[in-house]
Short mmCIF file of C-alpha atoms in Angstrom, two decimals:
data_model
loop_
_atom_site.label_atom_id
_atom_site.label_comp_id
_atom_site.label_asym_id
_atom_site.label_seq_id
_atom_site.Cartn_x
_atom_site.Cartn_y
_atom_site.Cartn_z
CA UNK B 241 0.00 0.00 0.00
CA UNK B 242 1.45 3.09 -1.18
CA UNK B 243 -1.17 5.44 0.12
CA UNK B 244 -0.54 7.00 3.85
CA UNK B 245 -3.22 9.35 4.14
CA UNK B 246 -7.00 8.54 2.85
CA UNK B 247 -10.44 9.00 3.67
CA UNK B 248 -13.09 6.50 3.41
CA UNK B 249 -16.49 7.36 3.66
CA UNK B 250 -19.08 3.76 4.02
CA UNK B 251 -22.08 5.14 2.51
CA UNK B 252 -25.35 3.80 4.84
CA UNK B 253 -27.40 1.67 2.71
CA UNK B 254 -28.55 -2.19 3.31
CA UNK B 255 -27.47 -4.45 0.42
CA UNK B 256 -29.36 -8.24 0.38
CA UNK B 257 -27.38 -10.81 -2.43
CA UNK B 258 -28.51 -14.20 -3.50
CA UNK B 259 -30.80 -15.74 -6.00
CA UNK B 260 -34.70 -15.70 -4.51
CA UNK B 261 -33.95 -12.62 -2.34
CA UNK B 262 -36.39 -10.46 -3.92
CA UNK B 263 -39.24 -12.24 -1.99
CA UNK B 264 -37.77 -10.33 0.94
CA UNK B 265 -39.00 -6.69 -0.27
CA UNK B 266 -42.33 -6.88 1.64
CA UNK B 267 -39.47 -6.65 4.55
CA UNK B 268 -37.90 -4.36 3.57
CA UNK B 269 -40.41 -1.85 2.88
CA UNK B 270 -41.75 -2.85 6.42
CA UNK B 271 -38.01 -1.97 7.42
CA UNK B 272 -38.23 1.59 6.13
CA UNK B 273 -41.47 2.40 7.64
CA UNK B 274 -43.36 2.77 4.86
CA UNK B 275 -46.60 1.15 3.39
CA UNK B 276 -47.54 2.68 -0.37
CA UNK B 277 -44.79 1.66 -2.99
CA UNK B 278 -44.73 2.97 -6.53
CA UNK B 279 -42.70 0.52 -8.95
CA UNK B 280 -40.81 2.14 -11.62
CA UNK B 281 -39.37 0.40 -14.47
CA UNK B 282 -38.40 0.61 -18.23
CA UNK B 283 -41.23 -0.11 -20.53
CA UNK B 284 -38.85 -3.08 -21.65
CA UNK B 285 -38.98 -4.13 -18.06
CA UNK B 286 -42.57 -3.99 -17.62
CA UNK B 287 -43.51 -7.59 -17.17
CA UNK B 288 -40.66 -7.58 -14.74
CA UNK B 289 -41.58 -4.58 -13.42
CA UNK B 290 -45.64 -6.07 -12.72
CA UNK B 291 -43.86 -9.63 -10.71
CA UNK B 292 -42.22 -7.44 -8.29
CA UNK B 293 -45.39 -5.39 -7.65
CA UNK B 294 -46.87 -8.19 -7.57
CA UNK B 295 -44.73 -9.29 -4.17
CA UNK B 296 -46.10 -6.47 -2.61
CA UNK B 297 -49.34 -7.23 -2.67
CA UNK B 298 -51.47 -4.20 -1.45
CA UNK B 299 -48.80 -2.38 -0.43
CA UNK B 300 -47.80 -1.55 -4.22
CA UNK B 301 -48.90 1.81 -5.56
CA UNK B 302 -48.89 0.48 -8.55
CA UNK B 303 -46.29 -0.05 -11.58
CA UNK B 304 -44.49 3.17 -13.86
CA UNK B 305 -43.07 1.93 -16.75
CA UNK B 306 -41.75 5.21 -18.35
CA UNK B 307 -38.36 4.93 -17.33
CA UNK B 308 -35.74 6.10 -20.16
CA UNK B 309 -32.11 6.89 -20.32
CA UNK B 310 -30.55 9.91 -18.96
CA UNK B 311 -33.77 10.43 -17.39
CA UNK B 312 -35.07 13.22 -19.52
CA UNK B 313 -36.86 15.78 -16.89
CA UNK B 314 -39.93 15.61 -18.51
CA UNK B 315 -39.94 12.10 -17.61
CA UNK B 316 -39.20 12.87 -14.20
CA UNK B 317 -41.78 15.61 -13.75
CA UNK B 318 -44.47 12.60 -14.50
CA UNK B 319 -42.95 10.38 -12.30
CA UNK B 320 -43.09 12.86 -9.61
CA UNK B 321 -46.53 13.61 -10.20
CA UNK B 322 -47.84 10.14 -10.59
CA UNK B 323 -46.00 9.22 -6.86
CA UNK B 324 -47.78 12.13 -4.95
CA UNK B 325 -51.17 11.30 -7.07
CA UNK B 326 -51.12 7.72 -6.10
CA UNK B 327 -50.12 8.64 -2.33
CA UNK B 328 -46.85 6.65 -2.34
CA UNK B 329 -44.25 6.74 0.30
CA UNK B 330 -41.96 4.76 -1.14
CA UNK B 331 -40.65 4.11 -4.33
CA UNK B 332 -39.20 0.47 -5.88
CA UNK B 333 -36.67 0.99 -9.01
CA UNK B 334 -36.61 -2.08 -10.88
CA UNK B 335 -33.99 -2.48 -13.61
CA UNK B 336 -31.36 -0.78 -14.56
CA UNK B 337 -29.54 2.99 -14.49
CA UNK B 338 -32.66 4.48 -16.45
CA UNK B 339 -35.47 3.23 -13.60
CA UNK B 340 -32.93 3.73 -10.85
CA UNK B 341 -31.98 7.02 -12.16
CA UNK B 342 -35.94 7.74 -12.11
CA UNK B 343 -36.39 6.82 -8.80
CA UNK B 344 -33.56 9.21 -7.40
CA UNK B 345 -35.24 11.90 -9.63
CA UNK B 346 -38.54 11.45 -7.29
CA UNK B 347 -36.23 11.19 -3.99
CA UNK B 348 -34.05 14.42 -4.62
CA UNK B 349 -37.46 16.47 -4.91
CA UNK B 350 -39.90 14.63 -2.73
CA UNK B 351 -37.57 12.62 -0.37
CA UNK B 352 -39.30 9.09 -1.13
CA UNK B 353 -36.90 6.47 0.28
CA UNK B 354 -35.80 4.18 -2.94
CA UNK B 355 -35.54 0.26 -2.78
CA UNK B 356 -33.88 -0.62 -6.07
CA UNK B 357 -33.65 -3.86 -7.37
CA UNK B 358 -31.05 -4.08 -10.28
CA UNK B 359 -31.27 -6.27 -13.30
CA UNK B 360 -28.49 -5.13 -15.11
CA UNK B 361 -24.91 -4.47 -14.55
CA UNK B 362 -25.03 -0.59 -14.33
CA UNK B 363 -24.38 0.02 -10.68
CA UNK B 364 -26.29 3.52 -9.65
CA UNK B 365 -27.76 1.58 -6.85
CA UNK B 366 -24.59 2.13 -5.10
CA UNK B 367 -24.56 5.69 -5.23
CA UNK B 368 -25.74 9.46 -4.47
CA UNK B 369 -25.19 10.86 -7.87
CA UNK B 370 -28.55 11.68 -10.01
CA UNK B 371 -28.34 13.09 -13.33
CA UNK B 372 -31.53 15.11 -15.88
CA UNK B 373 -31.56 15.84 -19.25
CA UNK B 374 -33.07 18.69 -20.38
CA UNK B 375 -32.21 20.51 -23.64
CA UNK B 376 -29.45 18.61 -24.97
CA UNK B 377 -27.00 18.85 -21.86
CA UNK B 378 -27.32 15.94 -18.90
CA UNK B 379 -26.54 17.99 -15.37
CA UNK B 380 -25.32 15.73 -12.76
CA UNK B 381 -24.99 16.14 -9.30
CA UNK B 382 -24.36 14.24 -5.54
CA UNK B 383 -26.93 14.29 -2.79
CA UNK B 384 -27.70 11.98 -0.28
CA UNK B 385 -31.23 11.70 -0.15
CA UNK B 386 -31.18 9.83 -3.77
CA UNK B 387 -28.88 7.24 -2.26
CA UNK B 388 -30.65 3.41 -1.80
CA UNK B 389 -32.22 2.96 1.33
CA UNK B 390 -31.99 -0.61 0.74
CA UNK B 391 -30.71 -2.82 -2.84
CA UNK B 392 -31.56 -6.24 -3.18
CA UNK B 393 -29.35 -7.96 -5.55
CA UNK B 394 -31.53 -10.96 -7.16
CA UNK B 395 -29.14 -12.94 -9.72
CA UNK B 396 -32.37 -14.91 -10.86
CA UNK B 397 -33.76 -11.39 -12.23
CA UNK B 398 -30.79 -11.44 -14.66
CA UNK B 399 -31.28 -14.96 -16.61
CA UNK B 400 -33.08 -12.70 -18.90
CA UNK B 401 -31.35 -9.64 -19.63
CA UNK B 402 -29.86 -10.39 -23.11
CA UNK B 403 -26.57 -11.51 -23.77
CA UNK B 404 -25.90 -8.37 -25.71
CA UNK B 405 -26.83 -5.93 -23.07
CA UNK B 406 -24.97 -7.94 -20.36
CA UNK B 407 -22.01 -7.26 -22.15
CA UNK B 408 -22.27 -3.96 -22.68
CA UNK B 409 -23.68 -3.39 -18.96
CA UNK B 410 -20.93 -5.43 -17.23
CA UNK B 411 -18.32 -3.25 -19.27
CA UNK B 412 -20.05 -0.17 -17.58
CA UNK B 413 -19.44 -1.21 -14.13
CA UNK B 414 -15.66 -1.88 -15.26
CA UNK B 415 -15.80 1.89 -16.26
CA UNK B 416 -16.58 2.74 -12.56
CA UNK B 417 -14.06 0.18 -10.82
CA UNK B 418 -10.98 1.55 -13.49
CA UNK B 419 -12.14 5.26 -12.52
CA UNK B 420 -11.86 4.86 -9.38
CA UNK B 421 -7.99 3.50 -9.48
CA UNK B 422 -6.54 6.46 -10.47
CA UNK B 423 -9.24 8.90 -8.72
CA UNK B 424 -7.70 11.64 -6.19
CA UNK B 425 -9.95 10.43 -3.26
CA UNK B 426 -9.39 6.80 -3.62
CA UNK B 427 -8.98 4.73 -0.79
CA UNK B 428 -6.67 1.10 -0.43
CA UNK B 429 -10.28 -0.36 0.26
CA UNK B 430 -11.79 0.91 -3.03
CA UNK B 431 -9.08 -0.15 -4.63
CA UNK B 432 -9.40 -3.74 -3.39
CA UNK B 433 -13.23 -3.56 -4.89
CA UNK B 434 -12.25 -1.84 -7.54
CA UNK B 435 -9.80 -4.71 -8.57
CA UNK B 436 -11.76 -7.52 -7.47
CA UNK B 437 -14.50 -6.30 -9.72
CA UNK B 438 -12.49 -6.25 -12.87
CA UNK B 439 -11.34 -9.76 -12.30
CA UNK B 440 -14.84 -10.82 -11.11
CA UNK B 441 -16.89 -9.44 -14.27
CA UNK B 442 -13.66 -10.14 -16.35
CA UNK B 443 -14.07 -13.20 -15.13
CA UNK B 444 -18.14 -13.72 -15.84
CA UNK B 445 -18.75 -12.14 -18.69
CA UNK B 446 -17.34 -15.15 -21.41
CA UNK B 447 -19.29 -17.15 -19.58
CA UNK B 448 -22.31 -15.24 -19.66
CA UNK B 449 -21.88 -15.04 -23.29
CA UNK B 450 -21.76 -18.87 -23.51
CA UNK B 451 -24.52 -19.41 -21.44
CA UNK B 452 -26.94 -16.63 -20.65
CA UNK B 453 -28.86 -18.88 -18.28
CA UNK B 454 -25.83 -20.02 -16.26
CA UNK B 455 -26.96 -18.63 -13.02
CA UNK B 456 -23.54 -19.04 -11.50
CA UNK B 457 -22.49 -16.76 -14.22
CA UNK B 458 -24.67 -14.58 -13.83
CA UNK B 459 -23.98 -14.56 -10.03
CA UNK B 460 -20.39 -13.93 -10.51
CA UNK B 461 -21.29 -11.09 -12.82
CA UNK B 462 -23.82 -9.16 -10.72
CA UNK B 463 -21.37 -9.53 -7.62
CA UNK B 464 -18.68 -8.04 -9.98
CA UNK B 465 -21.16 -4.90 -10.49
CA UNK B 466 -22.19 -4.22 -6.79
CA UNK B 467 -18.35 -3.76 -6.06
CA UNK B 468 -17.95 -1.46 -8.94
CA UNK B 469 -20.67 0.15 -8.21
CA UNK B 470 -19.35 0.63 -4.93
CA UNK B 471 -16.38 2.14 -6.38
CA UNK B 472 -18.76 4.75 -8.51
CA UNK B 473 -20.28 5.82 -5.21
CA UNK B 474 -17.29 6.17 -3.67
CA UNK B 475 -14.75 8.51 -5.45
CA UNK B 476 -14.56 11.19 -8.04
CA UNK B 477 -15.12 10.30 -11.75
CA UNK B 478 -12.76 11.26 -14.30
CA UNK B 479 -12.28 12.03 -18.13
CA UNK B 480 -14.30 8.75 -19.04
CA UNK B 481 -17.43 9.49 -17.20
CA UNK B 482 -16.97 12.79 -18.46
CA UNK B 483 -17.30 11.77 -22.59
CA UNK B 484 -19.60 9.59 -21.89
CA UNK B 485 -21.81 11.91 -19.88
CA UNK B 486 -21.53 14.22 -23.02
CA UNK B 487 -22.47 11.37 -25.99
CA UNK B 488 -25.36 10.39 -24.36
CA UNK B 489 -26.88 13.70 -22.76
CA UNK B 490 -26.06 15.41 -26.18
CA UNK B 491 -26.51 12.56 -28.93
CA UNK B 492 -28.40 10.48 -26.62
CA UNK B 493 -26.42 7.62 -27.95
CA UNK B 494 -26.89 4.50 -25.87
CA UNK B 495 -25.24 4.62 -22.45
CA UNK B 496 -23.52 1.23 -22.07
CA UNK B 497 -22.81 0.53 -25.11
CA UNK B 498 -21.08 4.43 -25.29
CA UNK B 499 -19.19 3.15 -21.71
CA UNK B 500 -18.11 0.02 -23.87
CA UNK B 501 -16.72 2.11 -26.72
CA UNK B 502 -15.18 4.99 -25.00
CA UNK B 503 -13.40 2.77 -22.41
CA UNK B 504 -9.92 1.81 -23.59
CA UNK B 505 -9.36 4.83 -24.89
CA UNK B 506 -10.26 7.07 -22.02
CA UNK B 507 -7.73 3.85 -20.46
CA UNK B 508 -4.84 4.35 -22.87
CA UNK B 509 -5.32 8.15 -22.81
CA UNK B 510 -4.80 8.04 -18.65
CA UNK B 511 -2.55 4.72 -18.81
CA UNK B 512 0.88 6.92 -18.31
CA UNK B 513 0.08 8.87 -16.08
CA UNK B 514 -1.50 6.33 -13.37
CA UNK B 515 1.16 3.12 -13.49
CA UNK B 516 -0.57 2.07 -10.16
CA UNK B 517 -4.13 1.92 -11.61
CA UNK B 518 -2.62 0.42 -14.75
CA UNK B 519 -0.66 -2.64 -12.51
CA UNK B 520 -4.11 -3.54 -10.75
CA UNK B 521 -5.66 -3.98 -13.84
CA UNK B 522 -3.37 -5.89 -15.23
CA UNK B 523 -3.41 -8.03 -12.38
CA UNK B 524 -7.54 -7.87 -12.61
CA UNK B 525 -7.66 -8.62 -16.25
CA UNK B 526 -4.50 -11.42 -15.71
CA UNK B 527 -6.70 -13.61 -14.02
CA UNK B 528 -9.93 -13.01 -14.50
CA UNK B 529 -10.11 -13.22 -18.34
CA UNK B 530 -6.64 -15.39 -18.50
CA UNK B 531 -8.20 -18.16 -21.23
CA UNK B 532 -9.55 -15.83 -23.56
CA UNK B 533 -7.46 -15.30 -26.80
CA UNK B 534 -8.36 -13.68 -30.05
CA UNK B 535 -7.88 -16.13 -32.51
CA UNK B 536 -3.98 -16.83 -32.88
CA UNK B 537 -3.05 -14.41 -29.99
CA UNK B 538 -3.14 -14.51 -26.80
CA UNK B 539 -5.10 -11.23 -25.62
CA UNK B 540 -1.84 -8.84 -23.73
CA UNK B 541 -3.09 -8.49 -20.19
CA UNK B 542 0.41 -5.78 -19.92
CA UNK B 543 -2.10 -3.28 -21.55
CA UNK B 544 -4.79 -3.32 -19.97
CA UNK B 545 -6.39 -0.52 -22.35
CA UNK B 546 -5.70 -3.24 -25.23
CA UNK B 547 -6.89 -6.07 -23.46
CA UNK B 548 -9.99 -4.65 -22.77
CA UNK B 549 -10.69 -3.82 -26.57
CA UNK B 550 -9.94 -6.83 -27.50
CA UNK B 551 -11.93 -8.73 -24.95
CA UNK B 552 -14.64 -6.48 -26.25
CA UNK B 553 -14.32 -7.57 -29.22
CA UNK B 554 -13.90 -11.06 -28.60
CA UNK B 555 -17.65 -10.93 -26.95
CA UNK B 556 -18.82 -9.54 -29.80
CA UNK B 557 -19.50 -5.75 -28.08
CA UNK B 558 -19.29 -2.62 -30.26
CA UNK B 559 -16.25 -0.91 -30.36
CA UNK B 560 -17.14 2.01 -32.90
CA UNK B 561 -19.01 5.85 -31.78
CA UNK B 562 -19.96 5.76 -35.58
CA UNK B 563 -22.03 2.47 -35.42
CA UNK B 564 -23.56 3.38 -32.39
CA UNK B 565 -24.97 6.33 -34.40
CA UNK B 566 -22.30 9.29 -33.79
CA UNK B 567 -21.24 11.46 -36.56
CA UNK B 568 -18.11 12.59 -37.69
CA UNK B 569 -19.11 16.23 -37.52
CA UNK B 570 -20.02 15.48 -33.47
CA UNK B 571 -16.52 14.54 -32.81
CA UNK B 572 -14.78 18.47 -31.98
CA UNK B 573 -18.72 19.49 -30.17
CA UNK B 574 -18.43 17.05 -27.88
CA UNK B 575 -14.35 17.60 -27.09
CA UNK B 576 -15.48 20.99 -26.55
CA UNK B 577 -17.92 20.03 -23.22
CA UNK B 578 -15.52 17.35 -22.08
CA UNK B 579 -12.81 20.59 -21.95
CA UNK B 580 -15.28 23.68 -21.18
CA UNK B 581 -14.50 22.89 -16.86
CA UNK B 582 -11.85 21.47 -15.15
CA UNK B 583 -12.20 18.05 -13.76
CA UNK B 584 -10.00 15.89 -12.05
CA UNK B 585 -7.58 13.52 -14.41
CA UNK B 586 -4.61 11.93 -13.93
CA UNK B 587 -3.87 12.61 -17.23
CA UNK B 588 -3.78 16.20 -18.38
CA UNK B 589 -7.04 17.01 -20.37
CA UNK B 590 -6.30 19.16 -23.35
CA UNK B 591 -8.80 19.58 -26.47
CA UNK B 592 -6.04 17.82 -29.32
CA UNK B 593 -6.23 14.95 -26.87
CA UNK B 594 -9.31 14.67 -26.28
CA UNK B 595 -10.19 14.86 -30.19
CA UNK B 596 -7.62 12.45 -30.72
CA UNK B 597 -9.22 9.84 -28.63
CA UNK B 598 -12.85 10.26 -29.63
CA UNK B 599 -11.80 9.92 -33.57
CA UNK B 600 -10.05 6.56 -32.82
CA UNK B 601 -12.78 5.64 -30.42
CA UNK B 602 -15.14 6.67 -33.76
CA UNK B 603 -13.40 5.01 -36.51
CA UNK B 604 -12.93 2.15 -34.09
CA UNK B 605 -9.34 1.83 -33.72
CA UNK B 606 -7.18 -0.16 -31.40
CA UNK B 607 -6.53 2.35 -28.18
CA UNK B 608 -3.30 4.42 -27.63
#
């Protein structure tokens, strides 16, 4: 350990793991104090969405399915209406960043506890940051009433998100973990999570991808997100976040998949400047993808910006801004934001740089 002065801050939530453990919300809306629950969900989560409500029984308020990405504020504006309308005290977020997002969009202006149940890989459960979209541009902030009051981690809800979107999630969460190795209030302790979920959703992802239904897998995975979640919650984002906050707010290009993408270059670009965040992962990456090759060669776990393109691509993920519907005229716009305030980056952020890595990260080039 390197570090001889740190602050760690343990963020007061409740987090339940194993498969079957959503049958314990009743409890833990009892737990909370409250007895009205709105559900909130995706409109691609909505049968999922009506089981869980279901659980409740009478205590549900009834299920929202209007959750979208970057929750636009329009979207929340109906949510909060719909909550105080149907007299809930409560609110369930079912699914993924979108529904979660929603449901800290209703706590940060009526102070409704949140019980989220993830189904994907994103890992906002795990923290106080909301974000809105409104006019093009995605504000973000930190405040503590959006945080989780409680997050039930239910592997079984996951045997159906498809293979596709677990890949693309689970490289999302690996966004937070490598973040928060080279952020300047990191901690030895998120550093351990942040490494041990690299190698653990390193690790679970190719088998996902073999076997969608492999509930082990699947395990492995969504334990791999709640510590890089953790990580999210726990430090300062840097020049990844950053872009990708950008693409989506402004192109509203799809969020994981933009995470996927942007990834090993934001890595490479940073790489030099953080060797201790860069040995972790190669350590992470070492042993928790170590059988995966790319045809004739062996995938180099000594670049860990490299390996992680190429284990993209090896699980079939996108690794292009263009195909994910970005245009080539978008490219200097969207330096611009990512350079118009300063931000912490062990790296130092200049606009040639910056341009530099979202063209390659366009025209889908190997990083660095």
């Amino acid at each position: 350990m390197t570090q001889t002065s740190f602050s760690y801050d343990a963020l007061p939530m409740r987090v339940r793991f194993g498969a079957g453990s959503v049958a314990s919300l009743p409890d833990e809306i009892t737990r909370l104090g409250a007895r009205r629950a709105l559900v909130l969900c995706s409109p691609e989560q909505h049968a999922t969405g009506e089981a869980v409500s279901a659980t409740l029984g009478e205590r549900s308020a009834g299920v929202l399915a209007e959750a979208r990405m970057h929750v636009p504020v329009e979207v929340a504006r109906r949510a909060r209406a719909r909550a105080a309308e149907v007299g809930a005290d409560c609110c369930v977020a079912v699914g993924g960043g979108s529904a979660i997002g929603l449901g800290k969009a209703i706590a940060l202006e009526h102070g409704l506890p949140v019980v989220a149940v993830p189904t994907t890989y994103a890992g906002s459960e795990m923290t106080t940051v909301w974000g809105l979209t409104e006019n093009g541009r995605k504000r973000t902030g930190k405040d503590p009433r959006v945080l989780p009051a409680s997050v039930l981690y239910d592997p079984d809800l996951t045997l159906g998100l498809p293979v596709a979107m677990s890949v693309t999630s689970g490289f999302n969460a690996v966004a937070h973990a490598v973040e928060a190795l080279y952020a300047p209030d990191r901690s030895p302790v998120i550093s351990l999570m942040a490494e041990e979920g690299v190698r653990a959703m390193a690790g679970a992802l190719p088998a996902v991808v073999a076997d969608g239904g492999d509930p082990d897998a699947r395990a492995r995975a969504l334990y791999g997100s709640w510590l890089c979640g953790a990580c999210l919650g726990a430090t300062t984002m840097s020049l990844h976040h950053k872009l990708c906050h950008a693409l989506g707010g402004t192109l509203d290009l799809p969020h994981a998949a933009t995470h996927t993408v942007v990834l090993p270059h934001a890595l490479a670009f940073n790489q030099p400047a953080a060797p201790e965040a860069t040995e972790a992962l190669t350590r992470a990456l070492n042993t928790g993808s170590r059988a995966l090759n790319t045809g004739s060669r062996v995938l180099d776990a000594a670049d860990p910006a490299r390996r992680l393109w190429d284990l993209a691509g090896t699980l079939d993920a996108p690794r292009s801004l263009r195909d994910l519907g970005m245009a080539e005229s978008d490219i200097e716009p969207i330096a611009d934001q990512a350079v118009s305030a300063p931000y912490a980056n062990p790296a130092p952020v200049t606009r040639d740089g910056v341009t530099r890595l979202l063209r390659a990260a366009w025209n889908g080039e190997p990083p660095g």
